[in-house]
Amino acid sequence: MHIAVIGAGYVGLTTAACFAHLGHDVVCADIDEERVARLNKGEVPILEKGLPELVGEGLASRRLRFVTGAARAAREAEIVYLCVQTPQSETGAADLSFIEAVAREIAPAVRPGTVVVNKSTVPVGTTRFVQRVLSESGAAHDDISVASNPEFLREGQAVQDFLHPDRIVIGCEQPGAAVRVSELYSSVQAPVLVTDPASAEMIKYASNAFLASKISFINAIANVCEAVDADIREVAIGMGYDARIGFQFLHPGPGYGGSCFPKDVAALLHTARSAGYDFGLLSGVEEVNREQHERITEKITRAAGGALSDVVIGVWGLTFKAETDDLRDSPALAISRRLIEAGATVRAYDPAAGDAAQRLAPQLEICADAYEAATGADVVALLTEWDLFRWLDFPRVRDSMRRPAMVDARNLLDPAAMRRLGFAYEGVGRR
Ligand code: NAD
Ligand code: UGA
């Protein structure tokens, strides 16, 4: 099928490259001309396992092209995917201005029979909203359908998640359009749930809010473990064996971050509030998350002796999680900023996002590796769980520090081994 994908970000680029890999003819559009030019040369601007290979494959087979401007891409398409950003607005609600702008732009260009599909995360009612904007803006054809097909991929494993999803959700009032969207995935092995648009849109928010709740729950349990001298790792394993609970998303840390959980939790709270429902449980999830950033900052302060002026903190990891270069809403970056505001010098190393972090937080001293970040530090704070931090020469780290104190906000290291080496070690919820 001929597909247009609007937006060449984490979701759009993955969607475009994977659909081309599945045999479709894909034109992917962005408004960022430089991004488009780089992509046409096969240069992938984000860190995402397997994506450069798929983009290269698509360009070589000519099944994948990149253009500037949504209308150009939409003109030839049978199916148009909207993959633009839906950031948090001041009220907490999702900002739909990017979606609206694209709908207005493509309206005069789309052909009769086109299906416009929302893959961006959008609140209940957006399928109808897009349909209305399209007809107001000149999409005169009665037979243009709009569907919701939310995306569940994780950054860092986007290609794997797209090609091997747990499920495919399609929300559409027109059965014919739903079938056409489902046919795009005919070579993907996954259950397909066809439902109404409102339910599809809610499935996406409910899924992200549930996962965020799991994280806040385990963070809260970790905090209780600290108070009663239990070990969260043992507790999480013991819980995870129950198949109804499972092992995933039970890792305590500095709180969830990234471009989605914080904004999607806020948007669902806004939806609930607007509908007259007080979603106290989810407000609690948000609150625990906010406090968790604070608790880690306090742990680091205590490890530094109680105050941060004239203190050097070595920070390991700045992205919101490992295996991505994404710094959006990163707890590690937020905590680093708080440390700087409180008077500390922060020397940080991240394997993927040092330069980008420097632009966002110019007071950070970006280091070439983990050893350099630790040199002369009063405390090393391990804030993002990059695997390479497990395999360092820890005696060398210890000997280079002013005082060997380690706050491991991801529970990546073995407390007993670290203490044997002479570190004052503190994890999260661990003895
Ligand atoms: P992103 O910011 O990485 O990408 C959005 C892209 O859209 C940008 O490159 C931007 O230049 C482009 N764009 C904006 N307006 C445009 C226009 N008028 N025409 C053409 N291009 C335009 O965002 P993302 O992380 O890919 O997220 C996109 C949506 O998908 C969001 O709603 C997000 O919540 C959702 N989502 C994201 C993830 C994820 O892991 N990042 C996973 C699932 C769902
Ligand atoms: C998340 C969801 O997992 C995807 O299914 C969803 O499609 C996506 O949001 C989205 O809608 O954008 P992502 O943001 O890439 O994906 O990252 P996750 O792996 O879910 O991690 C989110 C945050 O939670 C990170 O800060 C991570 O460090 C934290 N986390 C995760 C924990 O603190 N503990 C855990 O056990 C798991």
Short mmCIF file of C-alpha atoms and ligand atoms in Angstrom, two decimals:
data_model
loop_
_atom_site.label_atom_id
_atom_site.label_comp_id
_atom_site.label_asym_id
_atom_site.label_seq_id
_atom_site.Cartn_x
_atom_site.Cartn_y
_atom_site.Cartn_z
CA MET A 1 0.00 0.00 0.00
CA HIS A 2 1.02 3.63 -0.45
CA ILE A 3 1.50 5.19 2.96
CA ALA A 4 2.35 8.73 4.04
CA VAL A 5 3.84 9.14 7.49
CA ILE A 6 3.76 12.69 8.84
CA GLY A 7 6.49 13.39 11.39
CA ALA A 8 9.96 11.80 11.28
CA GLY A 9 10.57 11.65 15.03
CA TYR A 10 10.94 8.57 17.25
CA VAL A 11 7.53 7.19 16.28
CA GLY A 12 7.19 8.51 12.71
CA LEU A 13 10.63 7.40 11.58
CA THR A 14 10.22 3.96 13.11
CA THR A 15 6.74 3.59 11.60
CA ALA A 16 7.93 4.68 8.16
CA ALA A 17 11.03 2.45 8.13
CA CYS A 18 9.14 -0.58 9.48
CA PHE A 19 6.24 -0.24 7.04
CA ALA A 20 8.77 0.00 4.18
CA HIS A 21 10.47 -3.11 5.58
CA LEU A 22 7.09 -4.87 5.53
CA GLY A 23 6.84 -4.14 1.79
CA HIS A 24 4.79 -0.95 1.64
CA ASP A 25 5.63 2.14 -0.36
CA VAL A 26 6.25 4.90 2.20
CA VAL A 27 6.77 8.66 1.96
CA CYS A 28 7.73 10.18 5.31
CA ALA A 29 7.38 13.94 5.80
CA ASP A 30 8.76 16.35 8.35
CA ILE A 31 8.85 20.14 8.57
CA ASP A 32 12.50 20.10 9.55
CA GLU A 33 14.32 20.45 6.21
CA GLU A 34 17.72 19.55 7.61
CA ARG A 35 16.33 16.38 9.18
CA VAL A 36 14.75 15.40 5.84
CA ALA A 37 17.98 16.07 3.93
CA ARG A 38 19.99 13.97 6.40
CA LEU A 39 17.46 11.14 6.28
CA ASN A 40 17.56 11.05 2.49
CA LYS A 41 21.31 10.44 2.84
CA GLY A 42 20.61 7.60 5.26
CA GLU A 43 21.70 9.56 8.35
CA VAL A 44 19.40 8.68 11.24
CA PRO A 45 19.29 11.54 13.77
CA ILE A 46 18.24 9.44 16.79
CA LEU A 47 19.80 6.52 18.63
CA GLU A 48 17.54 3.55 17.96
CA LYS A 49 18.75 -0.04 17.58
CA GLY A 50 18.27 -1.42 14.05
CA LEU A 51 16.76 1.77 12.66
CA PRO A 52 19.72 2.93 10.52
CA GLU A 53 19.74 -0.49 8.84
CA LEU A 54 16.01 -0.34 8.05
CA VAL A 55 16.24 3.25 6.77
CA GLY A 56 19.16 2.21 4.56
CA GLU A 57 17.24 -0.79 3.29
CA GLY A 58 14.18 1.37 2.54
CA LEU A 59 16.16 4.01 0.68
CA ALA A 60 18.01 1.38 -1.35
CA SER A 61 14.81 -0.40 -2.38
CA ARG A 62 13.12 2.98 -3.03
CA ARG A 63 10.24 1.90 -0.83
CA LEU A 64 11.10 4.72 1.59
CA ARG A 65 11.47 8.42 0.76
CA PHE A 66 11.65 11.55 2.88
CA VAL A 67 10.09 14.88 1.89
CA THR A 68 9.51 18.27 3.47
CA GLY A 69 5.86 19.13 4.05
CA ALA A 70 2.91 16.94 4.94
CA ALA A 71 0.79 17.79 1.87
CA ARG A 72 3.49 16.54 -0.49
CA ALA A 73 3.52 13.18 1.20
CA ALA A 74 -0.27 12.90 1.54
CA ARG A 75 -1.04 13.53 -2.14
CA GLU A 76 -0.25 10.02 -3.37
CA ALA A 77 -1.17 8.08 -0.27
CA GLU A 78 -3.97 5.61 0.42
CA ILE A 79 -3.27 5.81 4.14
CA VAL A 80 -1.84 8.85 5.98
CA TYR A 81 -0.31 8.31 9.43
CA LEU A 82 -0.11 11.27 11.83
CA CYS A 83 2.98 10.86 14.05
CA VAL A 84 3.62 14.41 15.23
CA GLN A 85 4.23 15.46 18.82
CA THR A 86 1.37 16.00 21.31
CA PRO A 87 3.17 17.75 24.17
CA GLN A 88 1.73 18.72 27.52
CA SER A 89 0.00 22.10 27.58
CA GLU A 90 -0.17 24.43 30.59
CA THR A 91 -3.43 22.86 31.80
CA GLY A 92 -1.94 19.36 31.64
CA ALA A 93 -4.05 18.49 28.59
CA ALA A 94 -2.39 17.21 25.41
CA ASP A 95 -1.60 20.06 23.03
CA LEU A 96 -3.25 19.10 19.73
CA SER A 97 -1.99 22.08 17.73
CA PHE A 98 0.53 19.98 15.75
CA ILE A 99 -2.17 17.43 14.87
CA GLU A 100 -4.55 20.21 13.87
CA ALA A 101 -1.91 21.92 11.73
CA VAL A 102 -1.17 18.70 9.84
CA ALA A 103 -4.88 17.96 9.32
CA ARG A 104 -5.36 21.45 7.84
CA GLU A 105 -2.29 21.05 5.67
CA ILE A 106 -3.19 17.68 4.19
CA ALA A 107 -6.94 18.32 3.80
CA PRO A 108 -6.77 19.81 0.29
CA ALA A 109 -4.27 17.16 -0.84
CA VAL A 110 -5.80 13.84 0.25
CA ARG A 111 -7.46 11.67 -2.38
CA PRO A 112 -10.98 10.27 -2.08
CA GLY A 113 -10.97 7.02 -0.12
CA THR A 114 -7.92 7.92 1.98
CA VAL A 115 -7.76 6.71 5.58
CA VAL A 116 -6.12 9.20 7.97
CA VAL A 117 -4.72 7.41 11.01
CA ASN A 118 -3.66 8.91 14.34
CA LYS A 119 -0.60 7.18 15.75
CA SER A 120 0.30 10.10 18.00
CA THR A 121 -0.98 9.71 21.56
CA VAL A 122 -4.16 11.76 21.57
CA PRO A 123 -7.07 12.17 24.00
CA VAL A 124 -10.49 10.67 23.53
CA GLY A 125 -12.37 12.62 20.89
CA THR A 126 -9.39 13.37 18.65
CA THR A 127 -10.47 11.00 15.87
CA ARG A 128 -13.67 13.00 15.56
CA PHE A 129 -11.74 16.27 15.91
CA VAL A 130 -9.43 15.33 13.00
CA GLN A 131 -12.42 14.34 10.87
CA ARG A 132 -13.97 17.77 11.55
CA VAL A 133 -10.76 19.72 10.81
CA LEU A 134 -10.31 17.78 7.56
CA SER A 135 -13.78 18.61 6.31
CA GLU A 136 -13.55 22.25 7.44
CA SER A 137 -10.25 22.61 5.62
CA GLY A 138 -11.26 21.42 2.21
CA ALA A 139 -11.23 17.63 2.32
CA ALA A 140 -14.51 17.61 0.47
CA HIS A 141 -14.61 13.86 -0.06
CA ASP A 142 -17.24 12.20 2.11
CA ASP A 143 -15.36 8.94 1.99
CA ILE A 144 -12.27 10.05 3.92
CA SER A 145 -12.11 7.97 7.09
CA VAL A 146 -10.22 8.69 10.26
CA ALA A 147 -8.92 5.95 12.55
CA SER A 148 -6.92 5.64 15.74
CA ASN A 149 -3.98 3.22 15.80
CA PRO A 150 -2.02 4.01 18.97
CA GLU A 151 1.64 3.08 19.22
CA PHE A 152 3.08 1.15 22.16
CA LEU A 153 6.78 1.07 21.21
CA ARG A 154 9.52 1.82 23.74
CA GLU A 155 12.46 4.01 22.83
CA GLY A 156 15.65 2.02 22.46
CA GLN A 157 13.65 -1.02 21.26
CA ALA A 158 11.35 0.78 18.87
CA VAL A 159 12.00 -1.40 15.81
CA GLN A 160 11.63 -4.64 17.76
CA ASP A 161 8.44 -3.38 19.43
CA PHE A 162 6.94 -2.19 16.13
CA LEU A 163 7.62 -5.43 14.28
CA HIS A 164 6.77 -7.71 17.21
CA PRO A 165 4.08 -5.89 19.17
CA ASP A 166 2.03 -7.42 21.98
CA ARG A 167 -1.10 -6.16 20.22
CA ILE A 168 -2.33 -3.90 17.45
CA VAL A 169 -5.23 -1.62 18.38
CA ILE A 170 -7.40 -0.02 15.71
CA GLY A 171 -10.25 2.32 16.59
CA CYS A 172 -12.53 3.19 13.70
CA GLU A 173 -16.24 3.72 13.04
CA GLN A 174 -15.96 2.54 9.42
CA PRO A 175 -15.35 -1.25 9.23
CA GLY A 176 -13.85 -1.01 5.71
CA ALA A 177 -11.23 1.50 6.84
CA ALA A 178 -10.39 -0.61 9.91
CA VAL A 179 -9.79 -3.61 7.65
CA ARG A 180 -7.48 -1.58 5.41
CA VAL A 181 -5.43 -0.41 8.38
CA SER A 182 -5.24 -3.96 9.73
CA GLU A 183 -4.02 -5.18 6.33
CA LEU A 184 -0.93 -2.99 6.68
CA TYR A 185 0.12 -5.32 9.48
CA SER A 186 -0.77 -8.57 7.72
CA SER A 187 2.78 -9.93 8.04
CA VAL A 188 3.04 -9.00 11.73
CA GLN A 189 2.21 -11.74 14.21
CA ALA A 190 0.06 -10.09 16.86
CA PRO A 191 -3.54 -10.00 18.06
CA VAL A 192 -5.50 -7.20 16.39
CA LEU A 193 -8.19 -5.48 18.44
CA VAL A 194 -10.64 -3.50 16.34
CA THR A 195 -12.75 -1.20 18.47
CA ASP A 196 -14.36 2.22 18.55
CA PRO A 197 -12.07 5.30 18.40
CA ALA A 198 -12.76 6.47 21.97
CA SER A 199 -11.81 3.07 23.41
CA ALA A 200 -8.66 2.88 21.26
CA GLU A 201 -7.59 6.33 22.43
CA MET A 202 -8.28 5.39 26.06
CA ILE A 203 -6.38 2.08 25.76
CA LYS A 204 -3.21 4.05 25.04
CA TYR A 205 -3.56 6.39 28.03
CA ALA A 206 -4.70 3.62 30.37
CA SER A 207 -1.70 1.47 29.37
CA ASN A 208 0.85 4.23 29.98
CA ALA A 209 -0.84 5.30 33.21
CA PHE A 210 -0.89 1.70 34.44
CA LEU A 211 2.83 1.25 33.73
CA ALA A 212 3.60 4.58 35.42
CA SER A 213 1.52 3.39 38.41
CA LYS A 214 3.56 0.20 38.63
CA ILE A 215 6.75 2.27 38.79
CA SER A 216 5.42 4.65 41.44
CA PHE A 217 4.12 1.67 43.41
CA ILE A 218 7.50 -0.06 43.46
CA ASN A 219 9.25 3.22 44.27
CA ALA A 220 6.91 3.68 47.23
CA ILE A 221 7.52 0.09 48.39
CA ALA A 222 11.28 0.69 48.04
CA ASN A 223 10.95 3.72 50.28
CA VAL A 224 9.13 1.63 52.91
CA CYS A 225 11.80 -1.10 52.53
CA GLU A 226 14.45 1.47 53.44
CA ALA A 227 12.56 2.35 56.60
CA VAL A 228 12.01 -1.25 57.74
CA ASP A 229 15.31 -2.75 56.58
CA ALA A 230 13.91 -4.98 53.81
CA ASP A 231 15.49 -5.36 50.37
CA ILE A 232 13.42 -4.20 47.38
CA ARG A 233 15.19 -6.58 45.00
CA GLU A 234 14.11 -9.57 47.02
CA VAL A 235 10.64 -8.09 47.38
CA ALA A 236 10.26 -7.39 43.62
CA ILE A 237 11.40 -10.92 42.74
CA GLY A 238 9.00 -12.41 45.24
CA MET A 239 6.16 -10.32 43.81
CA GLY A 240 7.12 -10.97 40.18
CA TYR A 241 6.76 -14.74 40.45
CA ASP A 242 3.03 -14.12 40.72
CA ALA A 243 2.03 -14.21 37.05
CA ARG A 244 -0.72 -11.68 37.77
CA ILE A 245 1.96 -9.19 38.80
CA GLY A 246 4.94 -10.14 36.60
CA PHE A 247 8.58 -9.04 36.84
CA GLN A 248 8.50 -6.10 34.47
CA PHE A 249 8.31 -2.47 35.56
CA LEU A 250 9.21 -3.29 39.14
CA HIS A 251 12.59 -1.54 39.10
CA PRO A 252 12.78 1.33 41.56
CA GLY A 253 14.79 4.36 40.55
CA PRO A 254 14.75 8.13 40.37
CA GLY A 255 11.13 8.13 39.11
CA TYR A 256 9.81 7.67 35.59
CA GLY A 257 10.67 10.23 32.92
CA GLY A 258 10.78 10.51 29.17
CA SER A 259 8.60 12.21 26.61
CA CYS A 260 5.53 10.13 27.38
CA PHE A 261 4.71 8.90 30.90
CA PRO A 262 4.81 12.34 32.59
CA LYS A 263 2.76 14.05 29.89
CA ASP A 264 0.34 11.15 29.38
CA VAL A 265 -0.37 10.82 33.11
CA ALA A 266 -1.03 14.58 33.21
CA ALA A 267 -3.29 14.36 30.14
CA LEU A 268 -5.32 11.48 31.58
CA LEU A 269 -5.73 13.37 34.84
CA HIS A 270 -6.96 16.34 32.81
CA THR A 271 -9.42 14.15 30.88
CA ALA A 272 -10.74 12.67 34.12
CA ARG A 273 -11.05 16.10 35.76
CA SER A 274 -12.89 17.48 32.73
CA ALA A 275 -15.26 14.51 32.91
CA GLY A 276 -15.97 15.25 36.58
CA TYR A 277 -14.01 12.30 37.98
CA ASP A 278 -11.44 12.80 40.72
CA PHE A 279 -8.71 10.29 39.77
CA GLY A 280 -6.98 10.44 43.17
CA LEU A 281 -5.08 7.21 42.56
CA LEU A 282 -3.35 8.66 39.49
CA SER A 283 -2.64 11.98 41.24
CA GLY A 284 -0.85 9.87 43.86
CA VAL A 285 1.24 8.21 41.14
CA GLU A 286 2.32 11.64 39.91
CA GLU A 287 3.05 12.81 43.46
CA VAL A 288 5.19 9.75 44.30
CA ASN A 289 7.13 10.35 41.09
CA ARG A 290 7.81 14.00 41.95
CA GLU A 291 8.93 13.02 45.46
CA GLN A 292 11.22 10.31 44.08
CA HIS A 293 13.34 12.90 42.20
CA GLU A 294 13.54 14.77 45.51
CA ARG A 295 14.49 11.67 47.54
CA ILE A 296 17.38 10.86 45.21
CA THR A 297 18.62 14.47 45.40
CA GLU A 298 18.45 14.21 49.22
CA LYS A 299 20.34 10.90 49.20
CA ILE A 300 23.12 12.50 47.16
CA THR A 301 23.18 15.51 49.50
CA ARG A 302 23.45 13.25 52.56
CA ALA A 303 26.20 11.22 50.92
CA ALA A 304 28.07 14.49 50.30
CA GLY A 305 27.93 15.28 54.00
CA GLY A 306 24.69 17.25 54.22
CA ALA A 307 25.38 20.30 52.05
CA LEU A 308 26.24 20.81 48.40
CA SER A 309 28.25 24.02 48.28
CA ASP A 310 31.88 23.33 47.29
CA VAL A 311 30.97 19.73 46.61
CA VAL A 312 31.77 17.88 43.39
CA ILE A 313 29.24 15.31 42.19
CA GLY A 314 30.14 12.89 39.42
CA VAL A 315 26.99 11.97 37.50
CA TRP A 316 26.85 8.79 35.45
CA GLY A 317 24.04 8.84 32.87
CA LEU A 318 21.85 11.74 31.76
CA THR A 319 19.23 10.25 29.42
CA PHE A 320 15.80 9.30 30.80
CA LYS A 321 16.74 5.62 30.56
CA ALA A 322 19.52 3.58 28.96
CA GLU A 323 19.90 2.78 25.24
CA THR A 324 18.37 6.07 24.09
CA ASP A 325 19.75 9.55 23.43
CA ASP A 326 16.49 11.15 24.57
CA LEU A 327 16.79 13.75 27.32
CA ARG A 328 13.15 14.83 27.34
CA ASP A 329 11.88 14.94 30.95
CA SER A 330 14.93 13.01 32.10
CA PRO A 331 15.05 12.50 35.88
CA ALA A 332 18.87 12.38 35.65
CA LEU A 333 18.98 15.82 34.03
CA ALA A 334 16.41 17.24 36.48
CA ILE A 335 18.40 15.93 39.46
CA SER A 336 21.67 17.27 38.01
CA ARG A 337 20.07 20.70 37.65
CA ARG A 338 18.89 20.61 41.29
CA LEU A 339 22.38 19.71 42.46
CA ILE A 340 23.83 22.64 40.51
CA GLU A 341 21.17 25.01 41.90
CA ALA A 342 22.12 23.89 45.42
CA GLY A 343 25.75 24.85 44.80
CA ALA A 344 27.38 21.62 43.62
CA THR A 345 29.75 21.26 40.71
CA VAL A 346 28.36 18.48 38.51
CA ARG A 347 30.76 16.55 36.29
CA ALA A 348 28.67 14.27 34.11
CA TYR A 349 29.18 11.50 31.60
CA ASP A 350 26.57 9.99 29.31
CA PRO A 351 27.44 7.57 26.48
CA ALA A 352 24.86 9.04 24.07
CA ALA A 353 23.73 12.52 25.03
CA GLY A 354 26.62 14.52 26.51
CA ASP A 355 26.64 17.24 23.85
CA ALA A 356 22.86 17.61 23.82
CA ALA A 357 22.80 17.79 27.65
CA GLN A 358 25.46 20.49 27.57
CA ARG A 359 23.22 22.62 25.35
CA LEU A 360 20.27 22.15 27.73
CA ALA A 361 22.26 22.69 30.94
CA PRO A 362 25.37 24.78 30.16
CA GLN A 363 26.58 24.61 33.80
CA LEU A 364 27.14 20.86 33.53
CA GLU A 365 30.77 19.87 33.09
CA ILE A 366 30.56 17.13 30.46
CA CYS A 367 33.27 14.48 30.71
CA ALA A 368 34.72 12.10 28.15
CA ASP A 369 34.09 8.96 30.22
CA ALA A 370 32.86 7.65 33.56
CA TYR A 371 36.37 7.77 35.10
CA GLU A 372 36.82 11.44 34.27
CA ALA A 373 33.39 12.23 35.79
CA ALA A 374 34.39 10.45 39.03
CA THR A 375 37.80 12.08 39.34
CA GLY A 376 37.90 14.42 42.33
CA ALA A 377 34.23 13.78 43.15
CA ASP A 378 32.81 13.65 46.67
CA VAL A 379 29.97 11.44 45.45
CA VAL A 380 29.26 9.54 42.25
CA ALA A 381 25.54 9.42 41.44
CA LEU A 382 24.61 6.67 38.99
CA LEU A 383 21.37 8.07 37.51
CA THR A 384 20.83 6.15 34.24
CA GLU A 385 21.29 2.39 34.00
CA TRP A 386 23.71 2.17 31.04
CA ASP A 387 25.15 -1.33 31.15
CA LEU A 388 28.74 -0.12 30.79
CA PHE A 389 28.57 1.32 34.33
CA ARG A 390 28.50 -2.27 35.66
CA TRP A 391 31.83 -3.16 34.13
CA LEU A 392 34.13 -0.35 35.26
CA ASP A 393 37.42 -0.65 37.12
CA PHE A 394 35.94 0.29 40.50
CA PRO A 395 39.25 0.38 42.45
CA ARG A 396 40.38 2.97 39.88
CA VAL A 397 37.14 4.91 40.38
CA ARG A 398 37.55 4.77 44.18
CA ASP A 399 41.16 5.93 44.10
CA SER A 400 40.35 8.87 41.83
CA MET A 401 37.56 10.25 44.04
CA ARG A 402 37.95 12.79 46.83
CA ARG A 403 35.74 10.52 49.02
CA PRO A 404 34.49 7.17 47.72
CA ALA A 405 30.72 7.59 48.07
CA MET A 406 28.32 6.09 45.54
CA VAL A 407 24.58 6.71 45.20
CA ASP A 408 23.22 4.10 42.81
CA ALA A 409 19.78 5.43 41.88
CA ARG A 410 19.17 2.45 39.54
CA ASN A 411 20.34 -0.42 41.79
CA LEU A 412 22.74 -1.44 39.05
CA LEU A 413 25.64 -2.42 41.27
CA ASP A 414 26.10 -5.02 44.00
CA PRO A 415 25.97 -3.27 47.41
CA ALA A 416 28.15 -5.86 49.21
CA ALA A 417 30.84 -5.80 46.50
CA MET A 418 30.89 -2.01 46.46
CA ARG A 419 31.18 -1.82 50.26
CA ARG A 420 33.96 -4.43 50.23
CA LEU A 421 35.85 -2.14 47.85
CA GLY A 422 35.55 0.66 50.38
CA PHE A 423 32.69 2.67 48.90
CA ALA A 424 30.03 4.25 51.10
CA TYR A 425 27.30 2.78 48.89
CA GLU A 426 23.61 3.56 48.82
CA GLY A 427 21.02 2.15 46.44
CA VAL A 428 17.24 2.53 46.43
CA GLY A 429 15.27 0.40 48.89
CA ARG A 430 18.25 -1.88 49.55
CA ARG A 431 20.20 -2.85 52.57
P1 NAD B 1 9.05 13.69 18.08
O1 NAD B 1 9.03 15.05 18.66
O2 NAD B 1 10.29 12.87 18.17
O3 NAD B 1 8.65 13.74 16.53
C1 NAD B 1 7.65 14.54 16.00
C2 NAD B 1 8.10 14.99 14.60
O4 NAD B 1 7.00 15.61 13.94
C3 NAD B 1 9.21 16.04 14.65
O5 NAD B 1 10.32 15.62 13.88
C4 NAD B 1 8.55 17.31 14.07
O6 NAD B 1 9.45 18.13 13.34
C5 NAD B 1 7.49 16.69 13.16
N1 NAD B 1 6.41 17.61 12.81
C6 NAD B 1 5.74 18.47 13.61
N2 NAD B 1 4.83 19.15 12.92
C7 NAD B 1 4.90 18.71 11.63
C8 NAD B 1 4.20 19.03 10.43
N3 NAD B 1 3.25 19.98 10.39
N4 NAD B 1 4.54 18.38 9.31
C9 NAD B 1 5.51 17.43 9.31
N5 NAD B 1 6.20 17.10 10.41
C10 NAD B 1 5.90 17.72 11.56
O7 NAD B 1 7.82 12.93 18.77
P2 NAD B 1 7.69 11.35 19.06
O8 NAD B 1 8.47 11.00 20.28
O9 NAD B 1 7.92 10.61 17.80
O10 NAD B 1 6.16 11.27 19.47
C11 NAD B 1 5.12 11.46 18.52
C12 NAD B 1 3.81 11.03 19.13
O11 NAD B 1 3.84 9.62 19.40
C13 NAD B 1 3.46 11.68 20.47
O12 NAD B 1 2.07 11.84 20.54
C14 NAD B 1 3.91 10.64 21.48
O13 NAD B 1 3.19 10.75 22.69
C15 NAD B 1 3.57 9.36 20.78
N6 NAD B 1 4.38 8.20 21.18
C16 NAD B 1 5.72 8.35 21.39
C17 NAD B 1 6.48 7.24 21.74
C18 NAD B 1 7.96 7.38 22.01
O14 NAD B 1 8.53 6.42 22.52
N7 NAD B 1 8.60 8.49 21.71
C19 NAD B 1 5.86 5.98 21.84
C20 NAD B 1 4.51 5.86 21.58
C21 NAD B 1 3.76 6.99 21.26
C1 UGA B 2 6.90 4.06 27.38
C2 UGA B 2 6.08 2.75 27.29
O1 UGA B 2 6.85 1.69 27.85
C3 UGA B 2 5.74 2.43 25.84
O2 UGA B 2 4.91 1.28 25.81
C4 UGA B 2 4.97 3.61 25.25
O3 UGA B 2 4.68 3.39 23.89
C5 UGA B 2 5.82 4.85 25.37
O4 UGA B 2 6.16 5.09 26.76
C6 UGA B 2 5.10 6.07 24.89
O5 UGA B 2 3.90 6.14 24.91
O6 UGA B 2 5.85 6.96 24.52
P1 UGA B 2 9.43 4.75 26.97
O7 UGA B 2 9.01 6.11 27.43
O8 UGA B 2 10.28 4.61 25.77
O9 UGA B 2 8.12 3.85 26.71
O10 UGA B 2 10.24 4.10 28.17
P2 UGA B 2 10.00 3.00 29.30
O11 UGA B 2 10.94 1.91 29.07
O12 UGA B 2 8.58 2.66 29.49
O13 UGA B 2 10.50 3.82 30.57
C7 UGA B 2 9.83 5.00 30.98
C8 UGA B 2 10.45 5.53 32.26
O14 UGA B 2 10.17 4.67 33.35
C9 UGA B 2 11.97 5.66 32.20
O15 UGA B 2 12.36 6.84 32.87
C10 UGA B 2 12.46 4.43 32.96
O16 UGA B 2 13.72 4.59 33.54
C11 UGA B 2 11.38 4.31 34.01
N1 UGA B 2 11.22 2.94 34.55
C12 UGA B 2 10.78 1.93 33.75
C13 UGA B 2 11.49 2.70 35.89
O17 UGA B 2 11.89 3.61 36.65
N2 UGA B 2 11.30 1.43 36.38
C14 UGA B 2 10.87 0.41 35.61
O18 UGA B 2 10.72 -0.71 36.13
C15 UGA B 2 10.61 0.66 34.25
#
